[in-house]
Coordinates of C-alpha atoms and ligand atoms in Angstrom, one line a residue:
Chain D
M148 CA -40.6 69.3 4.9
V149 CA -41.2 72.9 4.7
T150 CA -42.7 74.2 8.3
S151 CA -45.7 76.2 8.5
I152 CA -48.2 77.4 11.3
T153 CA -50.4 79.5 9.2
N154 CA -52.2 77.8 6.9
F155 CA -55.8 76.2 7.5
G156 CA -54.8 72.0 8.1
R157 CA -52.2 70.3 9.4
S158 CA -50.7 69.2 5.7
G159 CA -51.4 70.5 2.5
L160 CA -53.0 67.6 1.6
Y161 CA -55.5 68.6 3.8
D162 CA -55.9 71.8 2.9
W163 CA -56.1 70.6 -0.6
M164 CA -58.8 68.5 -0.3
M165 CA -60.3 71.2 1.6
Q166 CA -60.6 72.9 -0.6
R167 CA -62.0 71.0 -3.3
V168 CA -64.7 69.6 -0.7
T169 CA -65.4 73.4 -0.3
A170 CA -65.5 73.7 -3.4
V171 CA -68.1 71.1 -4.2
V172 CA -70.2 72.4 -0.7
L173 CA -70.4 75.5 -2.5
M174 CA -71.2 74.7 -6.1
A175 CA -74.2 73.0 -5.1
Y176 CA -75.6 75.5 -2.9
T177 CA -75.5 77.7 -6.3
V178 CA -76.7 75.5 -8.0
F179 CA -79.2 75.5 -5.6
I180 CA -80.3 78.7 -5.0
I181 CA -80.2 79.1 -8.8
G182 CA -82.1 76.6 -9.3
Y183 CA -85.1 77.9 -6.6
L184 CA -84.6 81.5 -8.4
L185 CA -85.1 80.4 -11.6
F186 CA -88.5 78.5 -10.8
S187 CA -89.8 81.4 -8.6
S188 CA -89.8 84.1 -10.6
D189 CA -92.3 85.9 -8.7
L190 CA -90.7 85.1 -5.4
T191 CA -92.6 86.8 -2.3
Y192 CA -91.1 87.7 0.7
A193 CA -92.8 85.0 2.5
Q194 CA -91.6 82.4 0.7
W195 CA -88.4 83.6 0.7
S196 CA -88.7 83.8 4.3
A197 CA -90.2 80.3 4.4
L198 CA -87.6 78.4 2.4
F199 CA -85.1 79.6 5.3
E200 CA -87.6 78.9 8.1
N201 CA -86.6 75.2 6.9
T202 CA -83.7 73.7 9.0
F203 CA -82.4 71.7 6.3
M204 CA -82.2 74.8 4.4
R205 CA -80.2 76.5 7.6
L206 CA -78.1 73.8 7.9
F207 CA -77.1 74.1 4.4
T208 CA -76.8 77.2 4.1
L209 CA -74.4 77.2 7.4
L210 CA -72.7 74.7 5.4
A211 CA -72.2 77.3 2.8
I212 CA -71.2 79.9 4.3
L213 CA -68.5 77.7 6.7
S214 CA -67.0 76.2 3.1
M215 CA -67.4 79.5 1.7
A216 CA -65.1 81.4 5.1
A217 CA -62.8 77.7 4.4
H218 CA -62.4 78.2 1.0
A219 CA -61.4 81.6 0.9
W220 CA -58.8 81.4 3.9
I221 CA -57.1 78.6 1.4
G222 CA -56.7 80.5 -1.1
L223 CA -55.7 83.4 0.4
W224 CA -53.8 82.0 2.7
S225 CA -51.4 80.3 -0.8
V226 CA -52.3 84.3 -2.8
S227 CA -50.7 86.1 0.3
T228 CA -47.5 83.6 0.8
D229 CA -47.6 84.1 -3.2
Y230 CA -47.4 87.1 -3.5
I231 CA -46.8 89.3 0.0
K232 CA -42.8 88.9 1.5
P233 CA -42.4 91.0 3.9
T234 CA -43.7 88.8 6.7
G235 CA -45.4 91.4 8.8
I236 CA -47.7 92.7 6.1
R237 CA -48.7 89.0 5.3
F238 CA -49.6 88.4 8.7
V239 CA -51.5 91.3 9.1
F240 CA -53.2 90.1 5.5
Q241 CA -53.4 86.9 6.7
S242 CA -55.1 88.1 10.2
V243 CA -57.8 90.8 8.4
C244 CA -59.2 87.6 6.5
G245 CA -59.3 85.4 9.4
L246 CA -60.6 87.7 11.4
L247 CA -63.1 88.6 8.2
A248 CA -63.9 84.8 7.6
F249 CA -64.7 84.2 11.1
V250 CA -67.2 87.5 11.3
Y251 CA -68.6 86.6 8.0
V252 CA -69.5 83.3 10.1
V253 CA -71.2 84.4 13.3
W254 CA -73.1 87.3 11.1
G255 CA -74.2 84.6 9.1
I256 CA -75.5 82.5 11.7
Q257 CA -77.2 85.5 13.9
I258 CA -79.4 86.3 10.0
L259 CA -80.6 82.7 9.4
W260 CA -81.8 82.3 13.6
G261 CA -82.6 85.8 13.2
L262 CA -80.4 86.1 16.6
Chain J
M234 CA -32.4 89.2 -38.5
L235 CA -32.1 91.0 -35.5
V236 CA -31.3 89.4 -32.3
S237 CA -32.1 91.6 -29.3
V238 CA -29.9 89.5 -26.1
Y239 CA -29.7 90.0 -22.2
R240 CA -26.3 91.4 -21.3
Y241 CA -25.3 92.1 -18.1
N242 CA -21.4 91.9 -16.4
P243 CA -22.0 92.8 -13.3
E244 CA -18.3 93.7 -12.7
T245 CA -19.0 96.7 -15.0
D246 CA -23.2 97.2 -15.7
D247 CA -24.9 99.2 -13.3
A248 CA -27.8 97.5 -14.8
P249 CA -28.4 94.6 -17.3
Y250 CA -29.7 96.0 -20.5
M251 CA -31.1 94.5 -24.2
Q252 CA -28.3 94.9 -26.5
D253 CA -29.6 94.7 -30.4
V254 CA -27.2 93.2 -33.3
H255 CA -28.1 92.6 -36.7
I256 CA -26.7 89.3 -38.1
D257 CA -27.1 87.4 -41.6
I258 CA -27.0 83.9 -41.3
P259 CA -24.3 82.7 -43.5
G260 CA -26.2 81.2 -46.4
G261 CA -29.6 81.4 -44.8
K262 CA -29.5 78.2 -42.9
D263 CA -32.0 77.3 -40.4
I264 CA -29.4 76.8 -37.6
M265 CA -30.0 76.0 -34.2
V266 CA -30.0 79.0 -31.6
L267 CA -26.7 78.0 -29.9
D268 CA -24.9 78.5 -33.0
L269 CA -26.1 82.0 -33.4
L270 CA -24.9 82.5 -30.4
Q271 CA -22.0 80.9 -31.4
L272 CA -22.0 83.9 -34.3
L273 CA -22.4 86.6 -32.1
K274 CA -19.2 85.4 -29.8
E275 CA -17.0 85.6 -32.3
K276 CA -18.4 89.0 -33.3
D277 CA -18.3 90.3 -29.4
T278 CA -16.0 87.7 -27.3
T279 CA -17.4 88.9 -23.8
M280 CA -20.8 87.3 -24.6
T281 CA -21.8 84.9 -22.2
F282 CA -23.6 81.5 -22.6
R283 CA -23.1 78.3 -20.8
R284 CA -22.9 75.1 -23.2
S285 CA -21.4 72.1 -23.3
C286 CA -22.7 68.5 -25.1
R287 CA -24.5 71.0 -28.2
E288 CA -26.9 67.7 -28.5
G289 CA -29.6 68.5 -25.8
V290 CA -28.0 66.0 -23.3
C291 CA -26.4 68.2 -21.1
G292 CA -28.8 70.6 -20.4
S293 CA -26.6 73.5 -19.9
D294 CA -28.0 75.9 -22.7
G295 CA -31.7 76.2 -20.8
M296 CA -32.5 79.3 -22.0
N297 CA -35.4 82.0 -23.1
M298 CA -36.0 82.4 -26.5
N299 CA -38.7 84.8 -27.7
G300 CA -40.5 84.1 -24.2
K301 CA -40.0 80.7 -24.4
N302 CA -37.7 78.0 -22.3
G303 CA -35.8 76.0 -24.1
L304 CA -32.0 74.0 -25.0
A305 CA -31.0 77.0 -27.6
C306 CA -28.6 74.2 -29.1
I307 CA -31.4 71.4 -30.1
T308 CA -33.8 74.7 -31.0
P309 CA -33.9 75.3 -34.7
L310 CA -34.3 79.4 -35.1
S311 CA -37.2 78.8 -37.7
A312 CA -38.8 77.3 -34.3
V313 CA -38.8 79.9 -32.4
V314 CA -37.9 83.4 -34.9
E315 CA -40.6 85.7 -35.4
K316 CA -40.8 88.5 -37.8
D317 CA -37.4 88.0 -38.6
K318 CA -36.7 89.0 -35.0
L319 CA -35.0 86.9 -31.7
V320 CA -35.4 88.0 -28.4
L321 CA -32.8 85.7 -25.8
R322 CA -32.6 86.3 -22.0
P323 CA -31.6 84.1 -19.0
L324 CA -34.0 81.7 -18.1
P325 CA -36.7 83.7 -16.0
G326 CA -36.8 84.1 -11.9
L327 CA -32.7 82.8 -11.2
P328 CA -30.0 85.3 -10.3
V329 CA -28.4 86.0 -13.6
V330 CA -24.6 85.6 -13.0
R331 CA -24.1 87.1 -16.4
D332 CA -25.7 87.7 -19.6
L333 CA -27.1 84.4 -20.3
V334 CA -25.5 82.3 -17.4
V335 CA -27.9 81.9 -14.4
D336 CA -27.2 80.9 -11.0
M337 CA -28.8 77.7 -10.9
S338 CA -28.2 76.5 -6.5
Q339 CA -31.8 77.7 -5.0
F340 CA -32.4 74.6 -8.5
Y341 CA -30.1 72.6 -6.9
K342 CA -31.0 72.7 -3.7
Q343 CA -35.0 71.3 -4.8
Y344 CA -33.0 68.5 -5.8
E345 CA -31.2 67.7 -3.1
K346 CA -34.3 67.8 -0.7
I347 CA -35.6 65.3 -2.4
K348 CA -33.1 62.6 -2.2
P349 CA -32.1 61.7 -5.4
Y350 CA -31.0 58.3 -5.5
L351 CA -31.9 55.0 -4.5
M352 CA -32.8 54.1 -0.5
N353 CA -33.5 50.7 -0.2
D354 CA -33.0 49.3 4.2
T355 CA -32.5 45.8 2.9
P356 CA -29.5 43.5 3.1
A357 CA -27.8 43.9 -0.2
P358 CA -27.9 41.1 -2.8
A359 CA -24.7 39.6 -4.2
I360 CA -25.8 40.7 -8.1
E361 CA -27.8 43.7 -8.9
R362 CA -30.8 44.4 -7.4
L363 CA -33.4 43.6 -10.2
Q364 CA -35.9 44.7 -11.7
S365 CA -39.2 43.4 -13.8
P366 CA -39.8 44.7 -17.1
E367 CA -42.8 46.0 -16.0
D368 CA -41.1 47.6 -13.1
R369 CA -38.7 49.7 -15.3
A370 CA -41.1 51.1 -17.2
E371 CA -42.8 52.7 -14.5
L372 CA -39.8 55.0 -14.8
D373 CA -40.0 55.6 -18.4
G374 CA -40.9 59.8 -19.1
L375 CA -38.9 60.3 -16.0
Y376 CA -35.2 59.5 -15.8
E377 CA -34.6 61.7 -18.6
C378 CA -34.9 64.5 -17.0
I379 CA -31.3 66.6 -17.7
L380 CA -31.7 68.6 -15.0
C381 CA -31.6 71.9 -17.4
A382 CA -34.1 73.9 -15.8
C383 CA -36.2 75.2 -18.3
C384 CA -39.4 73.6 -16.1
S385 CA -38.6 75.3 -13.1
T386 CA -38.4 78.4 -14.2
A387 CA -41.2 78.2 -16.3
C388 CA -43.3 77.6 -13.6
P389 CA -44.9 81.0 -11.5
S390 CA -45.3 78.8 -8.6
F391 CA -41.1 78.2 -8.6
W392 CA -40.6 81.8 -9.0
W393 CA -42.4 83.1 -6.3
N394 CA -41.5 80.5 -3.7
P395 CA -37.8 79.1 -5.2
D396 CA -37.0 77.9 -1.7
K397 CA -40.1 76.4 -0.2
F398 CA -41.8 74.6 -3.9
I399 CA -39.5 71.9 -5.3
G400 CA -40.7 72.6 -8.0
P401 CA -41.3 71.2 -11.9
S402 CA -38.6 68.6 -12.3
G403 CA -37.4 68.2 -8.9
L404 CA -41.2 66.5 -8.3
L405 CA -40.8 64.6 -11.4
Q406 CA -37.8 63.5 -10.2
A407 CA -39.1 63.0 -6.6
Y408 CA -42.0 60.6 -8.0
R409 CA -38.7 58.5 -10.2
F410 CA -38.2 57.8 -6.5
L411 CA -41.2 57.2 -5.6
A412 CA -42.2 54.6 -8.5
D413 CA -39.1 52.6 -8.4
T414 CA -39.5 49.2 -7.1
R415 CA -35.8 48.7 -5.8
D416 CA -36.7 51.5 -3.0
T417 CA -38.0 51.5 0.4
A418 CA -38.4 55.0 1.7
T419 CA -41.9 55.4 0.2
E420 CA -43.2 56.5 3.5
Q421 CA -40.1 58.7 4.2
R422 CA -40.5 60.4 0.8
L423 CA -43.9 60.8 1.2
A424 CA -44.3 62.5 4.6
E425 CA -41.4 64.7 3.1
L426 CA -43.8 66.3 0.8
D427 CA -47.1 66.8 2.5
D428 CA -46.9 69.8 3.3
P429 CA -48.6 73.3 1.9
F430 CA -45.6 74.1 -0.5
S431 CA -43.3 71.2 -1.0
V432 CA -46.3 69.7 -3.9
F433 CA -48.9 71.7 -3.2
R434 CA -47.6 74.9 -4.6
C435 CA -48.5 73.5 -7.8
H436 CA -51.9 75.0 -9.7
G437 CA -51.7 72.4 -12.7
I438 CA -51.0 75.8 -14.9
M439 CA -48.4 73.1 -17.0
N440 CA -46.4 75.6 -18.3
C441 CA -43.4 73.1 -17.3
V442 CA -45.4 70.5 -19.8
N443 CA -44.9 73.0 -22.4
V444 CA -41.0 73.9 -22.3
C445 CA -39.9 70.5 -21.6
P446 CA -37.2 69.9 -24.0
K447 CA -37.1 66.3 -23.4
G448 CA -41.2 66.7 -23.8
L449 CA -41.4 65.3 -20.1
N450 CA -45.1 66.0 -18.7
P451 CA -44.2 66.9 -14.3
T452 CA -47.4 67.7 -14.7
K453 CA -48.2 64.5 -15.1
A454 CA -46.2 62.9 -12.0
I455 CA -46.8 65.3 -9.7
G456 CA -50.4 64.7 -9.8
K457 CA -49.7 60.7 -9.6
I458 CA -47.5 61.8 -5.9
R459 CA -51.0 63.6 -4.6
N460 CA -52.8 60.6 -6.0
M461 CA -49.9 58.6 -3.3
L462 CA -50.2 61.1 -0.6
I463 CA -53.7 60.8 -0.7
Q464 CA -54.4 57.2 -0.4
R465 CA -51.5 57.5 2.3
A466 CA -53.7 59.7 4.1
T467 CA -57.8 58.0 3.3
Ligands
LIG679 S1 -48.1 72.6 -13.4 FE1 -47.7 72.4 -11.7 S2 -45.1 72.8 -11.6 FE2 -46.0 72.9 -14.3 S3 -45.5 75.1 -13.9 FE3 -47.8 74.6 -13.4 S4 -47.8 75.3 -11.1 FE4 -45.6 74.8 -11.8
LIG680 S1 -38.3 68.2 -17.1 FE1 -37.5 68.2 -19.2 S2 -37.6 70.9 -18.4 FE2 -37.4 70.1 -16.6 S3 -35.5 69.9 -15.8 FE3 -36.0 68.0 -16.6 S4 -35.8 67.7 -19.1 FE4 -35.9 70.0 -18.6
LIG681 S1 -25.4 72.2 -24.9 FE1 -26.0 70.3 -23.5 S2 -27.9 70.1 -23.8 FE2 -27.6 72.4 -25.3

C-alpha cells in the first residue's frame, strides 16, 4: 500500500469513483446549458437572470461548481504527482490548486445567491 | 542494412551514444533481431545484451526495436525494420547497466509487492489443492506472463512513478492470484492495492497490450481488479 495524504479522498478507489461521478454531473450540466442556449436564441438578460432565480438551477449550478472543483483537484493532483518530482514545488502547486478551487466555490456561491 | 544501436559502458563512456553499423544479412534471410545482435557481437565483442532461451520463453531480451518494445529473439527483422533501418535501444524508463542491459530491480520490487505466490490459511489437504477445469480456466491469459518487462517499460504511468505504480506486469500477476480459487488472501490483497497509485495510476492507454510478446492483456486484468475493488467497497 502506497501512503498518500494529499489526494482527494481516502483511497484510490474513492478518487477514481469521484472523478467519474463528477464527470457525469459536469456532462449533464454542459448538455443542459448548451441545450438551453440553443433553444433560446434571442436570449435576454431578464430570461438568463430568471433562469438562475430558480432554486433548482442554483442547486444544479452549485453541484456543477463543486463537481468541477473536485474533478480539477483529482486531475491536477494526479498530474502533479506524475510530473513534479521535487516535493516542495509539488506541494506549493497543490496548495495553489486547492486554494483556487476554494476561491471558485466561494465566488460561485456568492454569484448564485447574489450575496 | 543500417543498425543504430544504443551503446553505453559506464566505465569508459561519459554519456550514452548511438552507434551506426552497416551490416549485410547473410543470404538476405529474414532473421530474428537477436540473430542480428549476435552478428553485431561478432564484429564488436563489447556489444552487450541479455538473452538465454532464444525462443520467447525466458523474457531476458526485452528491448526497444524501432520504437516498440518486444523480445528480440522472436521478432523477425521483417516485422520491425523500416526503410532498411533498425534502431535498437534498451527498454525505456529503467536505469541502463550497459548497452542494452537494464537494471530491473524496480520492476521486480513491484512484482514482489503483489505477493506472487498462493496464500491459503486453510489446513493443507493430503493431496494437492484441486481446481475444477472451469476455475483453472480463469487463470488463462494470466499465468503465461514471462516477466519480460516489455509492458511496464512501455507504460507512461510506470515511467513517472516506478516506485509507486505496480505497473501492468505486476498487476496482471496480482489478478492472477486474485482470480485463483485456491488463494484465500483476496481481502488482504485488495486492501494492499486500494491507494491512489498501485492500481489507479493506470489510465487505460493500453500501451501494455500493444507490446506484450505473449499476447496478454494487462489492461483487462487491471479492469477486473478495479471491479473487485468496487464490489468490495459498495
Ligand atoms: S493500460 Fe494502464 S498499465 Fe497498460 S500501459 Fe496504459 S496506463 Fe500502463
Ligand atoms: S504481461 Fe506480457 S509484456 Fe508484460 S511482463 Fe508479462 S509477458 Fe512481458
Ligand atoms: S532469449 Fe529468452 S525470451 Fe528472448
